[in-house]
């Protein structure tokens, strides 16, 4: 494996880093305190091509590789995890899914507006009674003439409150569990579709997490993504790629907390010298740096496998599992290094700590990742990691 970034990848990282410092960092603390999406920034990032990064230029995307996308999400999340997850959702959970499973007409209709920054999107999977157990989905889409009639409720939908396009997991054959699941496209403004309550969250408070309601919402049957009854397979495929994005988000949060800790440890003086010179603090920084590099290698490797066309399912779950759990440990230590100052909102590590927590939950909990990993390694030759 080549560990050095290509010239284009390094340029993408540097560009994303500059944008993060200039465009995102000035608003990060404010949008967290107000629990409000900074729409102007989101639109601007879309206009720059960050919302359809891996979509070929033929369909209006940037035509970049997965690693370039990971680098962008990491850099954005380093200063504002709320923005990082918005970018991740548009790319991994919508654009990737439509490109992989959509018809030619669907690709031409839905992907170019994302690439131009004219539209935002989301993936609606979770329901009050269906989280990890997607087979319990009850939101239905039943045929009536040439249309599907959708009824049900989705919640915890990131970007749901302002998305122009939605991918919605439904049952087209109620009572058959996962065998009856399908994926349909719904557009904002479709009669019968409304946005419910916006959730108030512990972290990523500058992102939108909303409830979506469908009451006799009619969409053409041509809005079916893929085939009927293949919804679970489509959802799992989308999530496999999405987990790389969340690993990158967790990595960025951890990097931001680590950077702040190094600066603080060098500047904060106690007993006549910087606290970085005390072994208790120096060892914390050493452990944080090591965990960061391990998370980065796992995340970049998963992206590399995806770009190489190899099986990346286990790698993406490993990256998501390790990076998210490491992010919690690193942000926790960041607060400890800052002492009492780390507990107040004047210091960013408090926000990083809250933002990190969600990364072990959405797009598959840590426990779900362990299920994926264990099943795959037990199926492989001697349990050895492949790729």
CSV table of C-alpha atoms in Angstrom, one decimal:
chain,number,residue,atom,x,y,z
A,1,UNK,CA,0.0,0.0,0.0
A,2,UNK,CA,1.2,3.5,-0.8
A,3,UNK,CA,1.2,5.6,2.3
A,4,UNK,CA,2.0,8.9,0.6
A,5,UNK,CA,-0.9,11.1,-0.7
A,6,UNK,CA,-0.9,11.8,-4.4
A,7,UNK,CA,-0.4,15.4,-5.5
A,8,UNK,CA,-4.2,15.8,-6.1
A,9,UNK,CA,-5.0,14.3,-2.7
A,10,UNK,CA,-2.6,16.5,-0.9
A,11,UNK,CA,-4.0,19.5,-2.7
A,12,UNK,CA,-7.5,18.4,-1.7
A,13,UNK,CA,-6.5,18.1,1.9
A,14,UNK,CA,-4.8,21.5,1.9
A,15,UNK,CA,-7.8,23.2,0.2
A,16,UNK,CA,-10.2,21.6,2.7
A,17,UNK,CA,-8.0,22.7,5.6
A,18,UNK,CA,-7.9,26.3,4.4
A,19,UNK,CA,-11.7,26.3,3.9
A,20,UNK,CA,-12.2,24.8,7.4
A,21,UNK,CA,-10.1,27.5,9.0
A,22,UNK,CA,-11.5,30.4,7.0
A,23,UNK,CA,-15.2,29.4,6.5
A,24,UNK,CA,-16.1,26.9,9.2
A,25,UNK,CA,-14.1,27.7,12.3
A,26,UNK,CA,-15.4,31.3,12.8
A,27,UNK,CA,-19.0,29.9,13.0
A,28,UNK,CA,-18.5,26.5,14.8
A,29,UNK,CA,-19.0,27.7,18.4
A,30,UNK,CA,-21.9,29.9,17.5
A,31,UNK,CA,-23.9,27.3,15.5
A,32,UNK,CA,-23.4,24.8,18.4
A,33,UNK,CA,-24.7,27.3,21.0
A,34,UNK,CA,-27.7,28.3,18.8
A,35,UNK,CA,-28.3,24.7,17.7
A,36,UNK,CA,-28.8,26.1,14.1
A,37,UNK,CA,-27.5,25.0,10.8
A,38,UNK,CA,-25.3,27.6,9.0
A,39,UNK,CA,-27.0,27.3,5.7
A,40,UNK,CA,-24.9,29.9,3.9
A,41,UNK,CA,-21.8,27.8,4.6
A,42,UNK,CA,-23.5,24.6,3.5
A,43,UNK,CA,-24.6,26.1,0.2
A,44,UNK,CA,-21.1,27.5,-0.4
A,45,UNK,CA,-19.5,24.1,0.2
A,46,UNK,CA,-22.0,22.7,-2.3
A,47,UNK,CA,-21.0,25.3,-4.9
A,48,UNK,CA,-17.4,24.3,-4.3
A,49,UNK,CA,-18.2,20.7,-5.2
A,50,UNK,CA,-18.0,19.1,-1.8
A,51,UNK,CA,-21.5,17.6,-1.8
A,52,UNK,CA,-21.0,15.1,-4.7
A,53,UNK,CA,-17.3,14.5,-4.5
A,54,UNK,CA,-17.1,10.9,-5.7
A,55,UNK,CA,-19.8,11.3,-8.4
A,56,UNK,CA,-18.2,11.3,-11.9
A,57,UNK,CA,-18.1,14.6,-13.7
A,58,UNK,CA,-20.6,13.1,-16.3
A,59,UNK,CA,-23.3,13.5,-13.7
A,60,UNK,CA,-22.1,16.8,-12.3
A,61,UNK,CA,-19.9,15.6,-9.5
A,62,UNK,CA,-16.2,16.3,-8.8
A,63,UNK,CA,-15.0,12.9,-10.0
A,64,UNK,CA,-12.7,12.4,-7.0
A,65,UNK,CA,-11.7,9.3,-5.1
A,66,UNK,CA,-12.9,8.1,-1.7
A,67,UNK,CA,-9.7,9.1,0.0
A,68,UNK,CA,-10.0,12.7,-1.2
A,69,UNK,CA,-13.5,12.7,0.3
A,70,UNK,CA,-12.2,11.3,3.6
A,71,UNK,CA,-9.6,14.0,3.7
A,72,UNK,CA,-12.2,16.7,3.2
A,73,UNK,CA,-14.5,15.3,5.9
A,74,UNK,CA,-11.6,14.9,8.3
A,75,UNK,CA,-10.5,18.5,7.8
A,76,UNK,CA,-14.0,19.9,8.2
A,77,UNK,CA,-14.7,17.9,11.3
A,78,UNK,CA,-11.5,19.0,12.8
A,79,UNK,CA,-13.1,22.4,13.4
A,80,UNK,CA,-16.8,21.7,13.0
A,81,UNK,CA,-18.2,18.2,13.2
A,82,UNK,CA,-21.7,19.5,12.4
A,83,UNK,CA,-20.6,20.6,9.0
A,84,UNK,CA,-18.5,17.4,8.6
A,85,UNK,CA,-21.6,15.2,9.0
A,86,UNK,CA,-23.6,17.2,6.5
A,87,UNK,CA,-20.9,16.7,3.9
A,88,UNK,CA,-20.8,13.0,4.8
A,89,UNK,CA,-24.5,12.5,4.4
A,90,UNK,CA,-24.8,14.2,1.0
A,91,UNK,CA,-21.8,12.2,-0.3
A,92,UNK,CA,-22.0,8.8,1.2
A,93,UNK,CA,-25.6,8.3,2.1
A,94,UNK,CA,-27.3,9.9,-0.9
A,95,UNK,CA,-25.1,10.6,-3.9
A,96,UNK,CA,-23.2,7.3,-3.6
A,97,UNK,CA,-26.5,5.4,-3.4
A,98,UNK,CA,-28.1,7.0,-6.3
A,99,UNK,CA,-25.0,6.6,-8.4
A,100,UNK,CA,-24.7,2.9,-7.5
A,101,UNK,CA,-28.3,1.9,-7.8
A,102,UNK,CA,-30.1,4.6,-9.7
A,103,UNK,CA,-31.4,4.6,-13.3
A,104,UNK,CA,-29.9,6.8,-15.8
A,105,UNK,CA,-32.8,9.2,-15.5
A,106,UNK,CA,-32.5,9.3,-11.7
A,107,UNK,CA,-28.7,10.0,-11.9
A,108,UNK,CA,-29.3,12.9,-14.3
A,109,UNK,CA,-32.1,14.3,-12.3
A,110,UNK,CA,-30.7,14.1,-8.7
A,111,UNK,CA,-26.9,14.2,-8.9
A,112,UNK,CA,-26.1,17.4,-10.8
A,113,UNK,CA,-28.0,19.7,-8.5
A,114,UNK,CA,-26.0,18.3,-5.6
A,115,UNK,CA,-22.8,18.8,-7.5
A,116,UNK,CA,-23.7,22.4,-8.1
A,117,UNK,CA,-24.7,23.1,-4.6
A,118,UNK,CA,-28.3,23.7,-5.5
A,119,UNK,CA,-29.7,20.9,-3.5
A,120,UNK,CA,-29.1,19.0,-0.2
A,121,UNK,CA,-30.1,15.4,0.5
A,122,UNK,CA,-30.6,12.8,3.2
A,123,UNK,CA,-31.2,9.1,3.9
A,124,UNK,CA,-34.2,8.2,6.0
A,125,UNK,CA,-33.8,4.7,7.6
A,126,UNK,CA,-34.5,4.9,11.3
A,127,UNK,CA,-38.0,4.7,12.8
A,128,UNK,CA,-39.2,4.8,16.4
A,129,UNK,CA,-39.4,1.0,16.4
A,130,UNK,CA,-36.7,0.2,13.9
A,131,UNK,CA,-33.1,1.2,14.5
A,132,UNK,CA,-30.4,-1.5,14.0
A,133,UNK,CA,-33.3,-3.9,13.3
A,134,UNK,CA,-34.3,-2.4,10.0
A,135,UNK,CA,-36.4,-5.5,9.3
A,136,UNK,CA,-39.0,-3.9,11.6
A,137,UNK,CA,-39.6,-1.0,9.2
A,138,UNK,CA,-43.3,-0.2,9.0
A,139,UNK,CA,-43.3,2.9,6.8
A,140,UNK,CA,-45.1,1.6,3.8
A,141,UNK,CA,-45.1,2.4,0.1
A,142,UNK,CA,-48.1,0.6,-1.5
A,143,UNK,CA,-48.8,0.7,-5.2
A,144,UNK,CA,-51.8,2.6,-6.5
A,145,UNK,CA,-51.9,2.8,-10.3
A,146,UNK,CA,-48.6,4.2,-11.4
A,147,UNK,CA,-47.7,5.6,-8.0
A,148,UNK,CA,-46.5,4.5,-4.5
A,149,UNK,CA,-48.5,5.8,-1.6
A,150,UNK,CA,-46.2,6.3,1.4
A,151,UNK,CA,-47.4,6.3,5.0
A,152,UNK,CA,-45.3,6.3,8.1
A,153,UNK,CA,-42.7,8.1,10.2
A,154,UNK,CA,-38.9,8.4,10.2
A,155,UNK,CA,-36.8,9.9,12.9
A,156,UNK,CA,-33.2,10.8,13.7
A,157,UNK,CA,-32.7,11.8,10.0
A,158,UNK,CA,-29.6,13.9,9.6
A,159,UNK,CA,-30.2,16.8,7.1
A,160,UNK,CA,-33.9,15.8,7.1
A,161,UNK,CA,-35.2,19.2,7.9
A,162,UNK,CA,-33.7,21.0,4.9
A,163,UNK,CA,-33.1,18.2,2.4
A,164,UNK,CA,-34.4,18.7,-1.1
A,165,UNK,CA,-34.1,15.0,-1.9
A,166,UNK,CA,-34.7,12.0,0.3
A,167,UNK,CA,-33.9,8.3,0.1
A,168,UNK,CA,-36.5,6.6,2.2
A,169,UNK,CA,-36.5,2.9,3.3
A,170,UNK,CA,-40.0,1.5,3.1
A,171,UNK,CA,-41.8,-1.7,3.0
A,172,UNK,CA,-43.5,-2.4,-0.3
A,173,UNK,CA,-44.7,-5.8,1.0
A,174,UNK,CA,-45.8,-5.4,4.7
A,175,UNK,CA,-45.5,-8.4,6.9
A,176,UNK,CA,-42.6,-10.0,5.1
A,177,UNK,CA,-39.8,-8.3,7.2
A,178,UNK,CA,-36.6,-7.4,5.4
A,179,UNK,CA,-37.7,-9.3,2.2
A,180,UNK,CA,-40.3,-6.7,1.6
A,181,UNK,CA,-38.1,-3.6,2.0
A,182,UNK,CA,-37.5,-1.2,-0.9
A,183,UNK,CA,-35.9,2.2,-1.3
A,184,UNK,CA,-37.8,5.2,-2.9
A,185,UNK,CA,-36.8,8.7,-3.7
A,186,UNK,CA,-39.0,11.6,-2.4
A,187,UNK,CA,-38.6,15.3,-3.2
A,188,UNK,CA,-39.2,18.2,-0.8
A,189,UNK,CA,-42.6,19.7,-1.4
A,190,UNK,CA,-44.3,16.5,-2.3
A,191,UNK,CA,-47.8,16.6,-0.9
A,192,UNK,CA,-48.2,14.4,2.1
A,193,UNK,CA,-44.6,14.8,3.2
A,194,UNK,CA,-43.9,17.1,6.1
A,195,UNK,CA,-41.0,17.7,8.5
A,196,UNK,CA,-41.8,17.0,12.2
A,197,UNK,CA,-39.8,18.0,15.2
A,198,UNK,CA,-36.1,18.9,15.1
A,199,UNK,CA,-34.2,17.0,17.8
A,200,UNK,CA,-32.2,18.8,20.5
A,201,UNK,CA,-29.0,16.9,20.8
A,202,UNK,CA,-26.0,16.5,23.1
A,203,UNK,CA,-23.5,17.1,20.2
A,204,UNK,CA,-23.3,18.0,16.5
A,205,UNK,CA,-25.9,20.7,17.5
A,206,UNK,CA,-25.1,22.7,14.4
A,207,UNK,CA,-26.5,20.0,12.2
A,208,UNK,CA,-30.2,19.2,11.5
A,209,UNK,CA,-31.7,16.0,12.9
A,210,UNK,CA,-35.4,15.8,12.2
A,211,UNK,CA,-38.5,13.7,12.2
A,212,UNK,CA,-40.1,13.1,8.8
A,213,UNK,CA,-43.8,12.4,8.4
A,214,UNK,CA,-45.5,10.7,5.4
A,215,UNK,CA,-49.3,10.7,5.1
A,216,UNK,CA,-50.7,9.5,1.8
A,217,UNK,CA,-47.6,10.9,0.2
A,218,UNK,CA,-47.6,9.9,-3.5
A,219,UNK,CA,-44.6,9.5,-5.7
A,220,UNK,CA,-44.2,7.9,-9.1
A,221,UNK,CA,-43.2,4.3,-9.2
A,222,UNK,CA,-40.2,5.5,-11.3
A,223,UNK,CA,-38.9,6.8,-8.0
A,224,UNK,CA,-38.1,3.3,-6.9
A,225,UNK,CA,-34.3,3.0,-6.4
A,226,UNK,CA,-33.1,-0.4,-7.7
A,227,UNK,CA,-35.7,-3.2,-7.4
A,228,UNK,CA,-38.5,-3.9,-5.1
A,229,UNK,CA,-37.5,-6.2,-2.2
A,230,UNK,CA,-33.8,-5.1,-2.5
A,231,UNK,CA,-34.1,-2.2,0.0
A,232,UNK,CA,-32.1,-3.9,2.7
A,233,UNK,CA,-29.2,-4.8,0.4
A,234,UNK,CA,-29.2,-1.2,-0.9
A,235,UNK,CA,-29.3,0.2,2.6
A,236,UNK,CA,-26.4,-2.0,3.8
A,237,UNK,CA,-24.3,-1.2,0.7
A,238,UNK,CA,-24.8,2.6,1.3
A,239,UNK,CA,-23.9,2.2,5.0
A,240,UNK,CA,-20.7,0.3,4.2
A,241,UNK,CA,-19.5,3.4,2.4
A,242,UNK,CA,-21.1,5.8,4.9
A,243,UNK,CA,-19.1,4.2,7.7
A,244,UNK,CA,-15.9,5.4,6.1
A,245,UNK,CA,-17.3,8.9,6.2
A,246,UNK,CA,-18.2,8.7,9.9
A,247,UNK,CA,-14.7,7.2,10.7
A,248,UNK,CA,-13.3,10.3,9.0
A,249,UNK,CA,-15.6,12.5,11.0
A,250,UNK,CA,-14.5,10.9,14.3
A,251,UNK,CA,-10.9,11.2,13.2
A,252,UNK,CA,-11.3,14.9,12.5
A,253,UNK,CA,-12.9,15.5,15.9
A,254,UNK,CA,-10.1,13.6,17.7
A,255,UNK,CA,-7.5,15.5,15.7
A,256,UNK,CA,-9.0,18.8,16.7
A,257,UNK,CA,-9.1,17.8,20.3
A,258,UNK,CA,-5.5,16.6,20.2
A,259,UNK,CA,-4.2,19.8,18.5
A,260,UNK,CA,-5.9,21.9,21.1
A,261,UNK,CA,-4.4,19.8,23.9
A,262,UNK,CA,-0.9,20.0,22.5
A,263,UNK,CA,-1.2,23.8,22.3
A,264,UNK,CA,-2.6,24.1,25.8
A,265,UNK,CA,0.0,21.8,27.3
A,266,UNK,CA,2.8,23.9,25.9
A,267,UNK,CA,1.2,27.2,27.0
A,268,UNK,CA,-0.3,26.3,30.4
A,269,UNK,CA,2.3,26.8,33.2
A,270,UNK,CA,2.1,25.1,36.6
A,271,UNK,CA,4.8,24.9,39.3
A,272,UNK,CA,7.0,27.0,37.1
A,273,UNK,CA,7.0,25.1,33.9
A,274,UNK,CA,4.6,24.1,31.0
A,275,UNK,CA,2.4,21.2,31.9
A,276,UNK,CA,3.7,19.4,28.8
A,277,UNK,CA,6.9,18.8,30.7
A,278,UNK,CA,5.1,16.7,33.3
A,279,UNK,CA,5.2,13.0,32.4
A,280,UNK,CA,1.5,12.6,33.3
A,281,UNK,CA,0.6,15.0,30.6
A,282,UNK,CA,3.3,14.0,28.1
A,283,UNK,CA,2.2,10.3,28.3
A,284,UNK,CA,-1.5,11.3,27.7
A,285,UNK,CA,-0.4,13.2,24.5
A,286,UNK,CA,1.7,10.2,23.4
A,287,UNK,CA,-1.3,7.8,23.8
A,288,UNK,CA,-3.6,10.2,22.0
A,289,UNK,CA,-1.2,10.6,19.1
A,290,UNK,CA,-0.8,6.9,18.8
A,291,UNK,CA,-4.5,6.3,18.7
A,292,UNK,CA,-4.9,9.0,16.2
A,293,UNK,CA,-2.5,7.4,13.8
A,294,UNK,CA,-4.1,4.0,14.3
A,295,UNK,CA,-7.5,5.4,13.5
A,296,UNK,CA,-6.1,7.3,10.5
A,297,UNK,CA,-4.5,4.2,9.0
A,298,UNK,CA,-7.6,2.1,9.4
A,299,UNK,CA,-9.8,4.9,7.8
A,300,UNK,CA,-7.4,5.6,4.9
A,301,UNK,CA,-7.0,1.8,4.3
A,302,UNK,CA,-10.8,1.4,4.1
A,303,UNK,CA,-11.0,4.2,1.6
A,304,UNK,CA,-8.1,2.8,-0.4
A,305,UNK,CA,-9.8,-0.6,-0.6
A,306,UNK,CA,-13.0,1.0,-1.8
A,307,UNK,CA,-11.1,2.9,-4.5
A,308,UNK,CA,-9.2,-0.2,-5.5
A,309,UNK,CA,-12.5,-2.0,-6.1
A,310,UNK,CA,-11.7,-4.6,-3.4
A,311,UNK,CA,-14.0,-5.9,-0.6
A,312,UNK,CA,-14.0,-3.1,2.0
A,313,UNK,CA,-16.9,-4.1,4.2
A,314,UNK,CA,-14.9,-5.4,7.1
A,315,UNK,CA,-12.4,-2.6,6.8
A,316,UNK,CA,-15.0,0.1,6.9
A,317,UNK,CA,-16.6,-1.4,10.0
A,318,UNK,CA,-13.2,-1.7,11.7
A,319,UNK,CA,-12.4,1.9,10.8
A,320,UNK,CA,-15.7,3.2,12.1
A,321,UNK,CA,-15.5,1.1,15.3
A,322,UNK,CA,-12.0,2.1,16.2
A,323,UNK,CA,-12.0,5.7,15.1
A,324,UNK,CA,-15.3,6.5,16.9
A,325,UNK,CA,-14.3,4.8,20.1
A,326,UNK,CA,-10.8,6.4,19.9
A,327,UNK,CA,-12.4,9.8,19.4
A,328,UNK,CA,-14.3,9.4,22.7
A,329,UNK,CA,-11.1,8.4,24.5
A,330,UNK,CA,-9.1,11.2,23.0
A,331,UNK,CA,-11.6,14.0,23.6
A,332,UNK,CA,-12.0,12.7,27.1
A,333,UNK,CA,-8.3,13.0,27.7
A,334,UNK,CA,-8.3,16.5,26.1
A,335,UNK,CA,-10.7,17.7,28.7
A,336,UNK,CA,-8.5,16.1,31.5
A,337,UNK,CA,-5.4,17.9,30.1
A,338,UNK,CA,-7.3,21.2,30.1
A,339,UNK,CA,-8.5,20.6,33.7
A,340,UNK,CA,-11.4,22.8,34.8
A,341,UNK,CA,-11.0,25.0,31.6
A,342,UNK,CA,-11.9,21.9,29.5
A,343,UNK,CA,-15.3,21.8,31.1
A,344,UNK,CA,-16.4,25.2,30.0
A,345,UNK,CA,-17.6,26.4,26.6
A,346,UNK,CA,-14.9,28.9,26.2
A,347,UNK,CA,-12.6,26.0,25.1
A,348,UNK,CA,-13.4,23.9,22.1
A,349,UNK,CA,-12.5,20.6,23.7
A,350,UNK,CA,-15.9,20.7,25.5
A,351,UNK,CA,-17.7,20.7,22.2
A,352,UNK,CA,-15.4,18.1,20.7
A,353,UNK,CA,-16.2,15.8,23.6
A,354,UNK,CA,-19.9,16.1,23.0
A,355,UNK,CA,-19.6,15.8,19.2
A,356,UNK,CA,-17.5,12.6,19.5
A,357,UNK,CA,-20.2,10.7,21.3
A,358,UNK,CA,-22.6,10.3,18.3
A,359,UNK,CA,-20.0,8.7,16.1
A,360,UNK,CA,-20.4,5.4,18.0
A,361,UNK,CA,-24.1,5.4,17.4
A,362,UNK,CA,-25.2,6.5,14.0
A,363,UNK,CA,-24.6,4.6,10.8
A,364,UNK,CA,-24.4,1.5,12.9
A,365,UNK,CA,-23.5,1.3,16.6
A,366,UNK,CA,-20.2,0.0,17.8
A,367,UNK,CA,-22.0,-3.2,18.7
A,368,UNK,CA,-23.3,-3.5,15.2
A,369,UNK,CA,-19.8,-3.0,13.8
A,370,UNK,CA,-18.6,-5.9,15.9
A,371,UNK,CA,-21.3,-8.1,14.5
A,372,UNK,CA,-20.2,-7.2,10.9
A,373,UNK,CA,-16.6,-7.7,11.7
A,374,UNK,CA,-17.0,-11.0,13.6
A,375,UNK,CA,-19.2,-12.5,10.9
A,376,UNK,CA,-16.8,-11.6,8.1
A,377,UNK,CA,-13.6,-12.7,9.8
A,378,UNK,CA,-15.2,-16.1,10.7
A,379,UNK,CA,-16.2,-16.6,7.1
A,380,UNK,CA,-12.7,-15.7,5.8
A,381,UNK,CA,-9.7,-18.0,5.5
A,382,UNK,CA,-8.5,-18.5,9.1
A,383,UNK,CA,-9.9,-15.2,10.2
A,384,UNK,CA,-7.1,-13.3,8.6
A,385,UNK,CA,-7.7,-9.7,7.5
A,386,UNK,CA,-8.1,-9.5,3.7
A,387,UNK,CA,-6.9,-6.8,1.4
